[in-house]
């Protein structure tokens, strides 16, 4: 379930960047949009996927 939610967040970030109207118009605005999207969608999605993989590897060692 965590993996699905993580993948969903990453897809949401890609879609929201694609629909952002002023991407590429000015450099500061573009960097801000990338940082904001990265912090609120990409980072949690990646961390959710990594936590699932880490839990699987910990149970294999026991």
N, CA, C, O and CB atoms as a CASP TS submission, in Angstrom:
PFRMAT TS
TARGET T0000
AUTHOR 0000-0000-0000
METHOD Language model
MODEL 1
PARENT N/A
ATOM      1  N   UNK     1       0.823  -1.193   0.000  1.00  0.00           N
ATOM      2  CA  UNK     1       0.000   0.000   0.000  1.00  0.00           C
ATOM      3  C   UNK     1       0.870   1.261   0.000  1.00  0.00           C
ATOM      4  O   UNK     1       0.555   2.248  -0.665  1.00  0.00           O
ATOM      5  CB  UNK     1      -0.938  -0.004   1.210  1.00  0.00           C
ATOM      6  N   UNK     2       1.973   1.209   0.760  1.00  0.00           N
ATOM      7  CA  UNK     2       2.870   2.364   0.796  1.00  0.00           C
ATOM      8  C   UNK     2       3.494   2.598  -0.571  1.00  0.00           C
ATOM      9  O   UNK     2       3.668   3.741  -0.994  1.00  0.00           O
ATOM     10  CB  UNK     2       3.968   2.166   1.853  1.00  0.00           C
ATOM     11  N   UNK     3       3.827   1.522  -1.254  1.00  0.00           N
ATOM     12  CA  UNK     3       4.439   1.651  -2.573  1.00  0.00           C
ATOM     13  C   UNK     3       3.471   2.310  -3.548  1.00  0.00           C
ATOM     14  O   UNK     3       3.867   3.183  -4.319  1.00  0.00           O
ATOM     15  CB  UNK     3       4.876   0.277  -3.102  1.00  0.00           C
ATOM     16  N   UNK     4       2.223   1.904  -3.520  1.00  0.00           N
ATOM     17  CA  UNK     4       1.223   2.484  -4.405  1.00  0.00           C
ATOM     18  C   UNK     4       1.030   3.964  -4.121  1.00  0.00           C
ATOM     19  O   UNK     4       0.921   4.771  -5.044  1.00  0.00           O
ATOM     20  CB  UNK     4      -0.100   1.748  -4.266  1.00  0.00           C
ATOM     21  N   UNK     5       0.988   4.321  -2.836  1.00  0.00           N
ATOM     22  CA  UNK     5       0.827   5.719  -2.459  1.00  0.00           C
ATOM     23  C   UNK     5       2.045   6.536  -2.888  1.00  0.00           C
ATOM     24  O   UNK     5       1.897   7.671  -3.342  1.00  0.00           O
ATOM     25  CB  UNK     5       0.606   5.845  -0.944  1.00  0.00           C
ATOM     26  N   UNK     6       3.240   5.974  -2.751  1.00  0.00           N
ATOM     27  CA  UNK     6       4.455   6.651  -3.182  1.00  0.00           C
ATOM     28  C   UNK     6       4.485   6.881  -4.680  1.00  0.00           C
ATOM     29  O   UNK     6       4.838   7.966  -5.141  1.00  0.00           O
ATOM     30  CB  UNK     6       5.664   5.857  -2.767  1.00  0.00           C
ATOM     31  N   UNK     7       4.116   5.867  -5.436  1.00  0.00           N
ATOM     32  CA  UNK     7       4.068   6.006  -6.895  1.00  0.00           C
ATOM     33  C   UNK     7       3.011   7.028  -7.293  1.00  0.00           C
ATOM     34  O   UNK     7       3.209   7.806  -8.226  1.00  0.00           O
ATOM     35  CB  UNK     7       3.776   4.647  -7.565  1.00  0.00           C
ATOM     36  N   UNK     8       1.892   7.021  -6.584  1.00  0.00           N
ATOM     37  CA  UNK     8       0.837   8.011  -6.850  1.00  0.00           C
ATOM     38  C   UNK     8       1.311   9.432  -6.602  1.00  0.00           C
ATOM     39  O   UNK     8       0.978  10.335  -7.369  1.00  0.00           O
ATOM     40  CB  UNK     8      -0.381   7.726  -5.987  1.00  0.00           C
ATOM     41  N   UNK     9       2.086   9.645  -5.540  1.00  0.00           N
ATOM     42  CA  UNK     9       2.617  10.977  -5.260  1.00  0.00           C
ATOM     43  C   UNK     9       3.590  11.431  -6.344  1.00  0.00           C
ATOM     44  O   UNK     9       3.583  12.597  -6.738  1.00  0.00           O
ATOM     45  CB  UNK     9       3.307  10.994  -3.900  1.00  0.00           C
ATOM     46  N   UNK    10       4.418  10.520  -6.820  1.00  0.00           N
ATOM     47  CA  UNK    10       5.372  10.869  -7.877  1.00  0.00           C
ATOM     48  C   UNK    10       4.636  11.219  -9.169  1.00  0.00           C
ATOM     49  O   UNK    10       5.001  12.179  -9.848  1.00  0.00           O
ATOM     50  CB  UNK    10       6.359   9.706  -8.123  1.00  0.00           C
ATOM     51  N   UNK    11       3.613  10.457  -9.508  1.00  0.00           N
ATOM     52  CA  UNK    11       2.818  10.750 -10.702  1.00  0.00           C
ATOM     53  C   UNK    11       2.104  12.094 -10.546  1.00  0.00           C
ATOM     54  O   UNK    11       2.023  12.870 -11.499  1.00  0.00           O
ATOM     55  CB  UNK    11       1.791   9.622 -10.963  1.00  0.00           C
ATOM     56  N   UNK    12       1.590  12.367  -9.357  1.00  0.00           N
ATOM     57  CA  UNK    12       0.945  13.647  -9.090  1.00  0.00           C
ATOM     58  C   UNK    12       1.918  14.802  -9.282  1.00  0.00           C
ATOM     59  O   UNK    12       1.542  15.841  -9.826  1.00  0.00           O
ATOM     60  CB  UNK    12       0.376  13.671  -7.675  1.00  0.00           C
ATOM     61  N   UNK    13       3.171  14.636  -8.841  1.00  0.00           N
ATOM     62  CA  UNK    13       4.177  15.675  -9.027  1.00  0.00           C
ATOM     63  C   UNK    13       4.490  15.926 -10.480  1.00  0.00           C
ATOM     64  O   UNK    13       4.627  17.075 -10.899  1.00  0.00           O
ATOM     65  CB  UNK    13       5.433  15.311  -8.305  1.00  0.00           C
ATOM     66  N   UNK    14       4.604  14.865 -11.255  1.00  0.00           N
ATOM     67  CA  UNK    14       4.892  15.015 -12.688  1.00  0.00           C
ATOM     68  C   UNK    14       3.737  15.720 -13.400  1.00  0.00           C
ATOM     69  O   UNK    14       3.957  16.595 -14.238  1.00  0.00           O
ATOM     70  CB  UNK    14       5.154  13.636 -13.336  1.00  0.00           C
ATOM     71  N   UNK    15       2.514  15.336 -13.065  1.00  0.00           N
ATOM     72  CA  UNK    15       1.346  15.952 -13.697  1.00  0.00           C
ATOM     73  C   UNK    15       1.237  17.419 -13.296  1.00  0.00           C
ATOM     74  O   UNK    15       0.944  18.271 -14.135  1.00  0.00           O
ATOM     75  CB  UNK    15       0.056  15.195 -13.314  1.00  0.00           C
ATOM     76  N   UNK    16       1.470  17.719 -12.020  1.00  0.00           N
ATOM     77  CA  UNK    16       1.346  19.107 -11.578  1.00  0.00           C
ATOM     78  C   UNK    16       2.429  19.988 -12.196  1.00  0.00           C
ATOM     79  O   UNK    16       2.170  21.154 -12.494  1.00  0.00           O
ATOM     80  CB  UNK    16       1.417  19.185 -10.053  1.00  0.00           C
ATOM     81  N   UNK    17       3.627  19.461 -12.393  1.00  0.00           N
ATOM     82  CA  UNK    17       4.658  20.242 -13.085  1.00  0.00           C
ATOM     83  C   UNK    17       4.280  20.486 -14.540  1.00  0.00           C
ATOM     84  O   UNK    17       4.543  21.559 -15.084  1.00  0.00           O
ATOM     85  CB  UNK    17       6.012  19.527 -13.009  1.00  0.00           C
ATOM     86  N   UNK    18       3.672  19.502 -15.160  1.00  0.00           N
ATOM     87  CA  UNK    18       3.253  19.656 -16.554  1.00  0.00           C
ATOM     88  C   UNK    18       2.140  20.664 -16.729  1.00  0.00           C
ATOM     89  O   UNK    18       2.037  21.306 -17.774  1.00  0.00           O
ATOM     90  CB  UNK    18       2.815  18.337 -17.105  1.00  0.00           C
ATOM     91  N   UNK    19       1.309  20.807 -15.717  1.00  0.00           N
ATOM     92  CA  UNK    19       0.187  21.734 -15.810  1.00  0.00           C
ATOM     93  C   UNK    19       0.513  23.118 -15.265  1.00  0.00           C
ATOM     94  O   UNK    19      -0.324  24.017 -15.340  1.00  0.00           O
ATOM     95  CB  UNK    19      -0.995  21.173 -15.077  1.00  0.00           C
ATOM     96  N   UNK    20       1.711  23.307 -14.719  1.00  0.00           N
ATOM     97  CA  UNK    20       2.102  24.617 -14.190  1.00  0.00           C
ATOM     98  C   UNK    20       2.253  25.584 -15.361  1.00  0.00           C
ATOM     99  O   UNK    20       3.014  25.300 -16.285  1.00  0.00           O
ATOM    100  CB  UNK    20       3.435  24.525 -13.362  1.00  0.00           C
ATOM    101  N   UNK    21       1.544  26.726 -15.349  1.00  0.00           N
ATOM    102  CA  UNK    21       1.499  27.568 -16.549  1.00  0.00           C
ATOM    103  C   UNK    21       2.777  28.358 -16.844  1.00  0.00           C
ATOM    104  O   UNK    21       3.065  28.628 -18.010  1.00  0.00           O
ATOM    105  CB  UNK    21       0.375  28.522 -16.423  1.00  0.00           C
ATOM    106  N   UNK    22       3.540  28.729 -15.836  1.00  0.00           N
ATOM    107  CA  UNK    22       4.672  29.627 -16.079  1.00  0.00           C
ATOM    108  C   UNK    22       6.023  28.940 -15.957  1.00  0.00           C
ATOM    109  O   UNK    22       7.022  29.604 -15.684  1.00  0.00           O
ATOM    110  CB  UNK    22       4.619  30.780 -15.124  1.00  0.00           C
ATOM    111  N   UNK    23       6.079  27.642 -16.150  1.00  0.00           N
ATOM    112  CA  UNK    23       7.371  26.944 -16.047  1.00  0.00           C
ATOM    113  C   UNK    23       8.239  27.359 -17.237  1.00  0.00           C
ATOM    114  O   UNK    23       7.801  27.288 -18.385  1.00  0.00           O
ATOM    115  CB  UNK    23       7.178  25.376 -16.011  1.00  0.00           C
ATOM    116  N   UNK    24       9.434  27.780 -16.966  1.00  0.00           N
ATOM    117  CA  UNK    24      10.355  28.195 -18.001  1.00  0.00           C
ATOM    118  C   UNK    24      10.270  29.662 -18.370  1.00  0.00           C
ATOM    119  O   UNK    24      11.060  30.129 -19.191  1.00  0.00           O
ATOM    120  CB  UNK    24      10.129  27.387 -19.198  1.00  0.00           C
ATOM    121  N   UNK    25       9.333  30.410 -17.789  1.00  0.00           N
ATOM    122  CA  UNK    25       9.210  31.826 -18.115  1.00  0.00           C
ATOM    123  C   UNK    25      10.325  32.617 -17.440  1.00  0.00           C
ATOM    124  O   UNK    25      11.014  33.414 -18.078  1.00  0.00           O
ATOM    125  CB  UNK    25       7.830  32.365 -17.689  1.00  0.00           C
ATOM    126  N   UNK    26      10.491  32.384 -16.137  1.00  0.00           N
ATOM    127  CA  UNK    26      11.591  33.034 -15.422  1.00  0.00           C
ATOM    128  C   UNK    26      12.321  31.974 -14.597  1.00  0.00           C
ATOM    129  O   UNK    26      11.705  31.038 -14.088  1.00  0.00           O
ATOM    130  CB  UNK    26      11.068  34.201 -14.507  1.00  0.00           C
ATOM    131  N   UNK    27      13.617  32.132 -14.475  1.00  0.00           N
ATOM    132  CA  UNK    27      14.433  31.130 -13.790  1.00  0.00           C
ATOM    133  C   UNK    27      14.068  30.997 -12.311  1.00  0.00           C
ATOM    134  O   UNK    27      13.915  29.874 -11.832  1.00  0.00           O
ATOM    135  CB  UNK    27      15.906  31.481 -13.924  1.00  0.00           C
ATOM    136  N   UNK    28      13.919  32.113 -11.558  1.00  0.00           N
ATOM    137  CA  UNK    28      13.575  31.954 -10.134  1.00  0.00           C
ATOM    138  C   UNK    28      12.223  31.260  -9.919  1.00  0.00           C
ATOM    139  O   UNK    28      12.079  30.443  -9.009  1.00  0.00           O
ATOM    140  CB  UNK    28      13.555  33.319  -9.455  1.00  0.00           C
ATOM    141  N   UNK    29      11.250  31.585 -10.748  1.00  0.00           N
ATOM    142  CA  UNK    29       9.938  30.958 -10.608  1.00  0.00           C
ATOM    143  C   UNK    29       9.997  29.470 -10.950  1.00  0.00           C
ATOM    144  O   UNK    29       9.349  28.656 -10.292  1.00  0.00           O
ATOM    145  CB  UNK    29       8.915  31.664 -11.502  1.00  0.00           C
ATOM    146  N   UNK    30      10.758  29.119 -11.959  1.00  0.00           N
ATOM    147  CA  UNK    30      10.911  27.726 -12.343  1.00  0.00           C
ATOM    148  C   UNK    30      11.611  26.936 -11.242  1.00  0.00           C
ATOM    149  O   UNK    30      11.188  25.828 -10.912  1.00  0.00           O
ATOM    150  CB  UNK    30      11.690  27.616 -13.654  1.00  0.00           C
ATOM    151  N   UNK    31      12.678  27.495 -10.672  1.00  0.00           N
ATOM    152  CA  UNK    31      13.402  26.814  -9.590  1.00  0.00           C
ATOM    153  C   UNK    31      12.503  26.652  -8.377  1.00  0.00           C
ATOM    154  O   UNK    31      12.515  25.603  -7.734  1.00  0.00           O
ATOM    155  CB  UNK    31      14.678  27.593  -9.205  1.00  0.00           C
ATOM    156  N   UNK    32      11.725  27.675  -8.057  1.00  0.00           N
ATOM    157  CA  UNK    32      10.793  27.587  -6.938  1.00  0.00           C
ATOM    158  C   UNK    32       9.728  26.521  -7.146  1.00  0.00           C
ATOM    159  O   UNK    32       9.374  25.800  -6.213  1.00  0.00           O
ATOM    160  CB  UNK    32      10.134  28.922  -6.713  1.00  0.00           C
ATOM    161  N   UNK    33       9.220  26.422  -8.363  1.00  0.00           N
ATOM    162  CA  UNK    33       8.215  25.401  -8.661  1.00  0.00           C
ATOM    163  C   UNK    33       8.814  24.006  -8.555  1.00  0.00           C
ATOM    164  O   UNK    33       8.168  23.091  -8.045  1.00  0.00           O
ATOM    165  CB  UNK    33       7.626  25.618 -10.061  1.00  0.00           C
ATOM    166  N   UNK    34      10.047  23.836  -9.032  1.00  0.00           N
ATOM    167  CA  UNK    34      10.702  22.530  -8.944  1.00  0.00           C
ATOM    168  C   UNK    34      10.986  22.148  -7.492  1.00  0.00           C
ATOM    169  O   UNK    34      10.775  21.000  -7.101  1.00  0.00           O
ATOM    170  CB  UNK    34      12.007  22.534  -9.749  1.00  0.00           C
ATOM    171  N   UNK    35      11.460  23.100  -6.695  1.00  0.00           N
ATOM    172  CA  UNK    35      11.747  22.817  -5.284  1.00  0.00           C
ATOM    173  C   UNK    35      10.455  22.510  -4.529  1.00  0.00           C
ATOM    174  O   UNK    35      10.401  21.561  -3.747  1.00  0.00           O
ATOM    175  CB  UNK    35      12.481  24.011  -4.627  1.00  0.00           C
ATOM    176  N   UNK    36       9.425  23.305  -4.759  1.00  0.00           N
ATOM    177  CA  UNK    36       8.149  23.073  -4.073  1.00  0.00           C
ATOM    178  C   UNK    36       7.537  21.736  -4.423  1.00  0.00           C
ATOM    179  O   UNK    36       7.077  21.008  -3.544  1.00  0.00           O
ATOM    180  CB  UNK    36       7.173  24.170  -4.405  1.00  0.00           C
ATOM    181  N   UNK    37       7.529  21.415  -5.689  1.00  0.00           N
ATOM    182  CA  UNK    37       6.976  20.133  -6.118  1.00  0.00           C
ATOM    183  C   UNK    37       7.821  18.987  -5.591  1.00  0.00           C
ATOM    184  O   UNK    37       7.295  17.951  -5.183  1.00  0.00           O
ATOM    185  CB  UNK    37       6.885  20.067  -7.646  1.00  0.00           C
ATOM    186  N   UNK    38       9.130  19.178  -5.602  1.00  0.00           N
ATOM    187  CA  UNK    38      10.018  18.132  -5.092  1.00  0.00           C
ATOM    188  C   UNK    38       9.814  17.869  -3.606  1.00  0.00           C
ATOM    189  O   UNK    38       9.813  16.717  -3.172  1.00  0.00           O
ATOM    190  CB  UNK    38      11.459  18.511  -5.345  1.00  0.00           C
ATOM    191  N   UNK    39       9.641  18.927  -2.831  1.00  0.00           N
ATOM    192  CA  UNK    39       9.474  18.763  -1.383  1.00  0.00           C
ATOM    193  C   UNK    39       8.131  18.144  -1.012  1.00  0.00           C
ATOM    194  O   UNK    39       8.051  17.362  -0.065  1.00  0.00           O
ATOM    195  CB  UNK    39       9.618  20.102  -0.692  1.00  0.00           C
ATOM    196  N   UNK    40       7.084  18.483  -1.743  1.00  0.00           N
ATOM    197  CA  UNK    40       5.751  18.041  -1.347  1.00  0.00           C
ATOM    198  C   UNK    40       5.253  16.801  -2.071  1.00  0.00           C
ATOM    199  O   UNK    40       4.283  16.189  -1.625  1.00  0.00           O
ATOM    200  CB  UNK    40       4.791  19.138  -1.565  1.00  0.00           C
ATOM    201  N   UNK    41       5.883  16.409  -3.170  1.00  0.00           N
ATOM    202  CA  UNK    41       5.409  15.202  -3.858  1.00  0.00           C
ATOM    203  C   UNK    41       6.522  14.182  -4.084  1.00  0.00           C
ATOM    204  O   UNK    41       6.370  13.015  -3.720  1.00  0.00           O
ATOM    205  CB  UNK    41       4.788  15.576  -5.192  1.00  0.00           C
ATOM    206  N   UNK    42       7.642  14.606  -4.682  1.00  0.00           N
ATOM    207  CA  UNK    42       8.683  13.643  -5.019  1.00  0.00           C
ATOM    208  C   UNK    42       9.368  13.067  -3.778  1.00  0.00           C
ATOM    209  O   UNK    42       9.552  11.853  -3.687  1.00  0.00           O
ATOM    210  CB  UNK    42       9.714  14.295  -5.914  1.00  0.00           C
ATOM    211  N   UNK    43       9.744  13.913  -2.830  1.00  0.00           N
ATOM    212  CA  UNK    43      10.459  13.448  -1.644  1.00  0.00           C
ATOM    213  C   UNK    43       9.626  12.472  -0.807  1.00  0.00           C
ATOM    214  O   UNK    43      10.132  11.401  -0.473  1.00  0.00           O
ATOM    215  CB  UNK    43      10.870  14.635  -0.791  1.00  0.00           C
ATOM    216  N   UNK    44       8.378  12.785  -0.453  1.00  0.00           N
ATOM    217  CA  UNK    44       7.597  11.795   0.300  1.00  0.00           C
ATOM    218  C   UNK    44       7.360  10.498  -0.484  1.00  0.00           C
ATOM    219  O   UNK    44       7.355   9.410   0.093  1.00  0.00           O
ATOM    220  CB  UNK    44       6.260  12.395   0.696  1.00  0.00           C
ATOM    221  N   UNK    45       7.165  10.622  -1.798  1.00  0.00           N
ATOM    222  CA  UNK    45       6.960   9.420  -2.610  1.00  0.00           C
ATOM    223  C   UNK    45       8.179   8.516  -2.604  1.00  0.00           C
ATOM    224  O   UNK    45       8.055   7.300  -2.456  1.00  0.00           O
ATOM    225  CB  UNK    45       6.616   9.800  -4.036  1.00  0.00           C
ATOM    226  N   UNK    46       9.345   9.100  -2.762  1.00  0.00           N
ATOM    227  CA  UNK    46      10.582   8.315  -2.760  1.00  0.00           C
ATOM    228  C   UNK    46      10.829   7.710  -1.383  1.00  0.00           C
ATOM    229  O   UNK    46      11.237   6.553  -1.278  1.00  0.00           O
ATOM    230  CB  UNK    46      11.781   9.189  -3.179  1.00  0.00           C
ATOM    231  N   UNK    47      10.583   8.486  -0.323  1.00  0.00           N
ATOM    232  CA  UNK    47      10.792   7.963   1.032  1.00  0.00           C
ATOM    233  C   UNK    47       9.822   6.825   1.354  1.00  0.00           C
ATOM    234  O   UNK    47      10.202   5.875   2.039  1.00  0.00           O
ATOM    235  CB  UNK    47      10.635   9.085   2.062  1.00  0.00           C
ATOM    236  N   UNK    48       8.595   6.900   0.883  1.00  0.00           N
ATOM    237  CA  UNK    48       7.645   5.808   1.093  1.00  0.00           C
ATOM    238  C   UNK    48       8.104   4.536   0.389  1.00  0.00           C
ATOM    239  O   UNK    48       8.034   3.448   0.960  1.00  0.00           O
ATOM    240  CB  UNK    48       6.254   6.207   0.596  1.00  0.00           C
ATOM    241  N   UNK    49       8.568   4.670  -0.832  1.00  0.00           N
ATOM    242  CA  UNK    49       9.029   3.498  -1.572  1.00  0.00           C
ATOM    243  C   UNK    49      10.266   2.905  -0.915  1.00  0.00           C
ATOM    244  O   UNK    49      10.385   1.684  -0.811  1.00  0.00           O
ATOM    245  CB  UNK    49       9.327   3.864  -3.033  1.00  0.00           C
ATOM    246  N   UNK    50      11.191   3.755  -0.468  1.00  0.00           N
ATOM    247  CA  UNK    50      12.409   3.262   0.190  1.00  0.00           C
ATOM    248  C   UNK    50      12.097   2.571   1.512  1.00  0.00           C
ATOM    249  O   UNK    50      12.748   1.585   1.856  1.00  0.00           O
ATOM    250  CB  UNK    50      13.384   4.413   0.428  1.00  0.00           C
ATOM    251  N   UNK    51      11.102   3.076   2.269  1.00  0.00           N
ATOM    252  CA  UNK    51      10.790   2.452   3.555  1.00  0.00           C
ATOM    253  C   UNK    51      10.226   1.047   3.354  1.00  0.00           C
ATOM    254  O   UNK    51      10.483   0.152   4.159  1.00  0.00           O
ATOM    255  CB  UNK    51       9.792   3.316   4.345  1.00  0.00           C
ATOM    256  N   UNK    52       9.463   0.853   2.289  1.00  0.00           N
ATOM    257  CA  UNK    52       8.933  -0.479   2.008  1.00  0.00           C
ATOM    258  C   UNK    52      10.073  -1.427   1.663  1.00  0.00           C
ATOM    259  O   UNK    52      10.100  -2.565   2.133  1.00  0.00           O
ATOM    260  CB  UNK    52       7.904  -0.429   0.857  1.00  0.00           C
ATOM    261  N   UNK    53      11.019  -0.961   0.840  1.00  0.00           N
ATOM    262  CA  UNK    53      12.149  -1.807   0.467  1.00  0.00           C
ATOM    263  C   UNK    53      13.031  -2.108   1.664  1.00  0.00           C
ATOM    264  O   UNK    53      13.555  -3.216   1.774  1.00  0.00           O
ATOM    265  CB  UNK    53      12.971  -1.144  -0.629  1.00  0.00           C
ATOM    266  N   UNK    54      13.208  -1.150   2.564  1.00  0.00           N
ATOM    267  CA  UNK    54      14.036  -1.358   3.739  1.00  0.00           C
ATOM    268  C   UNK    54      13.367  -2.359   4.679  1.00  0.00           C
ATOM    269  O   UNK    54      14.044  -3.200   5.271  1.00  0.00           O
ATOM    270  CB  UNK    54      14.297  -0.022   4.463  1.00  0.00           C
ATOM    271  N   UNK    55      12.051  -2.276   4.820  1.00  0.00           N
ATOM    272  CA  UNK    55      11.342  -3.227   5.683  1.00  0.00           C
ATOM    273  C   UNK    55      11.426  -4.644   5.127  1.00  0.00           C
ATOM    274  O   UNK    55      11.548  -5.602   5.891  1.00  0.00           O
ATOM    275  CB  UNK    55       9.873  -2.815   5.842  1.00  0.00           C
ATOM    276  N   UNK    56      11.364  -4.785   3.813  1.00  0.00           N
ATOM    277  CA  UNK    56      11.484  -6.112   3.212  1.00  0.00           C
ATOM    278  C   UNK    56      12.856  -6.709   3.439  1.00  0.00           C
ATOM    279  O   UNK    56      12.971  -7.905   3.707  1.00  0.00           O
ATOM    280  CB  UNK    56      11.196  -6.047   1.728  1.00  0.00           C
ATOM    281  N   UNK    57      13.905  -5.897   3.336  1.00  0.00           N
ATOM    282  CA  UNK    57      15.249  -6.416   3.521  1.00  0.00           C
ATOM    283  C   UNK    57      15.518  -6.740   4.994  1.00  0.00           C
ATOM    284  O   UNK    57      16.273  -7.667   5.286  1.00  0.00           O
ATOM    285  CB  UNK    57      16.278  -5.411   3.002  1.00  0.00           C
ATOM    286  N   UNK    58      14.919  -5.999   5.919  1.00  0.00           N
ATOM    287  CA  UNK    58      15.097  -6.293   7.336  1.00  0.00           C
ATOM    288  C   UNK    58      14.413  -7.598   7.731  1.00  0.00           C
ATOM    289  O   UNK    58      14.929  -8.322   8.583  1.00  0.00           O
ATOM    290  CB  UNK    58      14.558  -5.149   8.180  1.00  0.00           C
ATOM    291  N   UNK    59      13.285  -7.911   7.145  1.00  0.00           N
ATOM    292  CA  UNK    59      12.597  -9.150   7.485  1.00  0.00           C
ATOM    293  C   UNK    59      13.311 -10.353   6.863  1.00  0.00           C
ATOM    294  O   UNK    59      13.228 -11.463   7.388  1.00  0.00           O
ATOM    295  CB  UNK    59      11.133  -9.096   7.018  1.00  0.00           C
ATOM    296  N   UNK    60      14.001 -10.139   5.763  1.00  0.00           N
ATOM    297  CA  UNK    60      14.757 -11.235   5.136  1.00  0.00           C
ATOM    298  C   UNK    60      15.952 -11.632   5.967  1.00  0.00           C
ATOM    299  O   UNK    60      16.332 -12.803   5.968  1.00  0.00           O
ATOM    300  CB  UNK    60      15.215 -10.840   3.743  1.00  0.00           C
ATOM    301  N   UNK    61      16.566 -10.683   6.683  1.00  0.00           N
ATOM    302  CA  UNK    61      17.761 -10.981   7.465  1.00  0.00           C
ATOM    303  C   UNK    61      17.463 -11.759   8.747  1.00  0.00           C
ATOM    304  O   UNK    61      18.323 -12.482   9.250  1.00  0.00           O
ATOM    305  CB  UNK    61      18.470  -9.700   7.809  1.00  0.00           C
ATOM    306  N   UNK    62      16.249 -11.612   9.275  1.00  0.00           N
ATOM    307  CA  UNK    62      15.915 -12.250  10.568  1.00  0.00           C
ATOM    308  C   UNK    62      15.654 -13.705  10.444  1.00  0.00           C
ATOM    309  O   UNK    62      15.364 -14.368  11.440  1.00  0.00           O
ATOM    310  CB  UNK    62      14.723 -11.606  11.183  1.00  0.00           C
TER
END
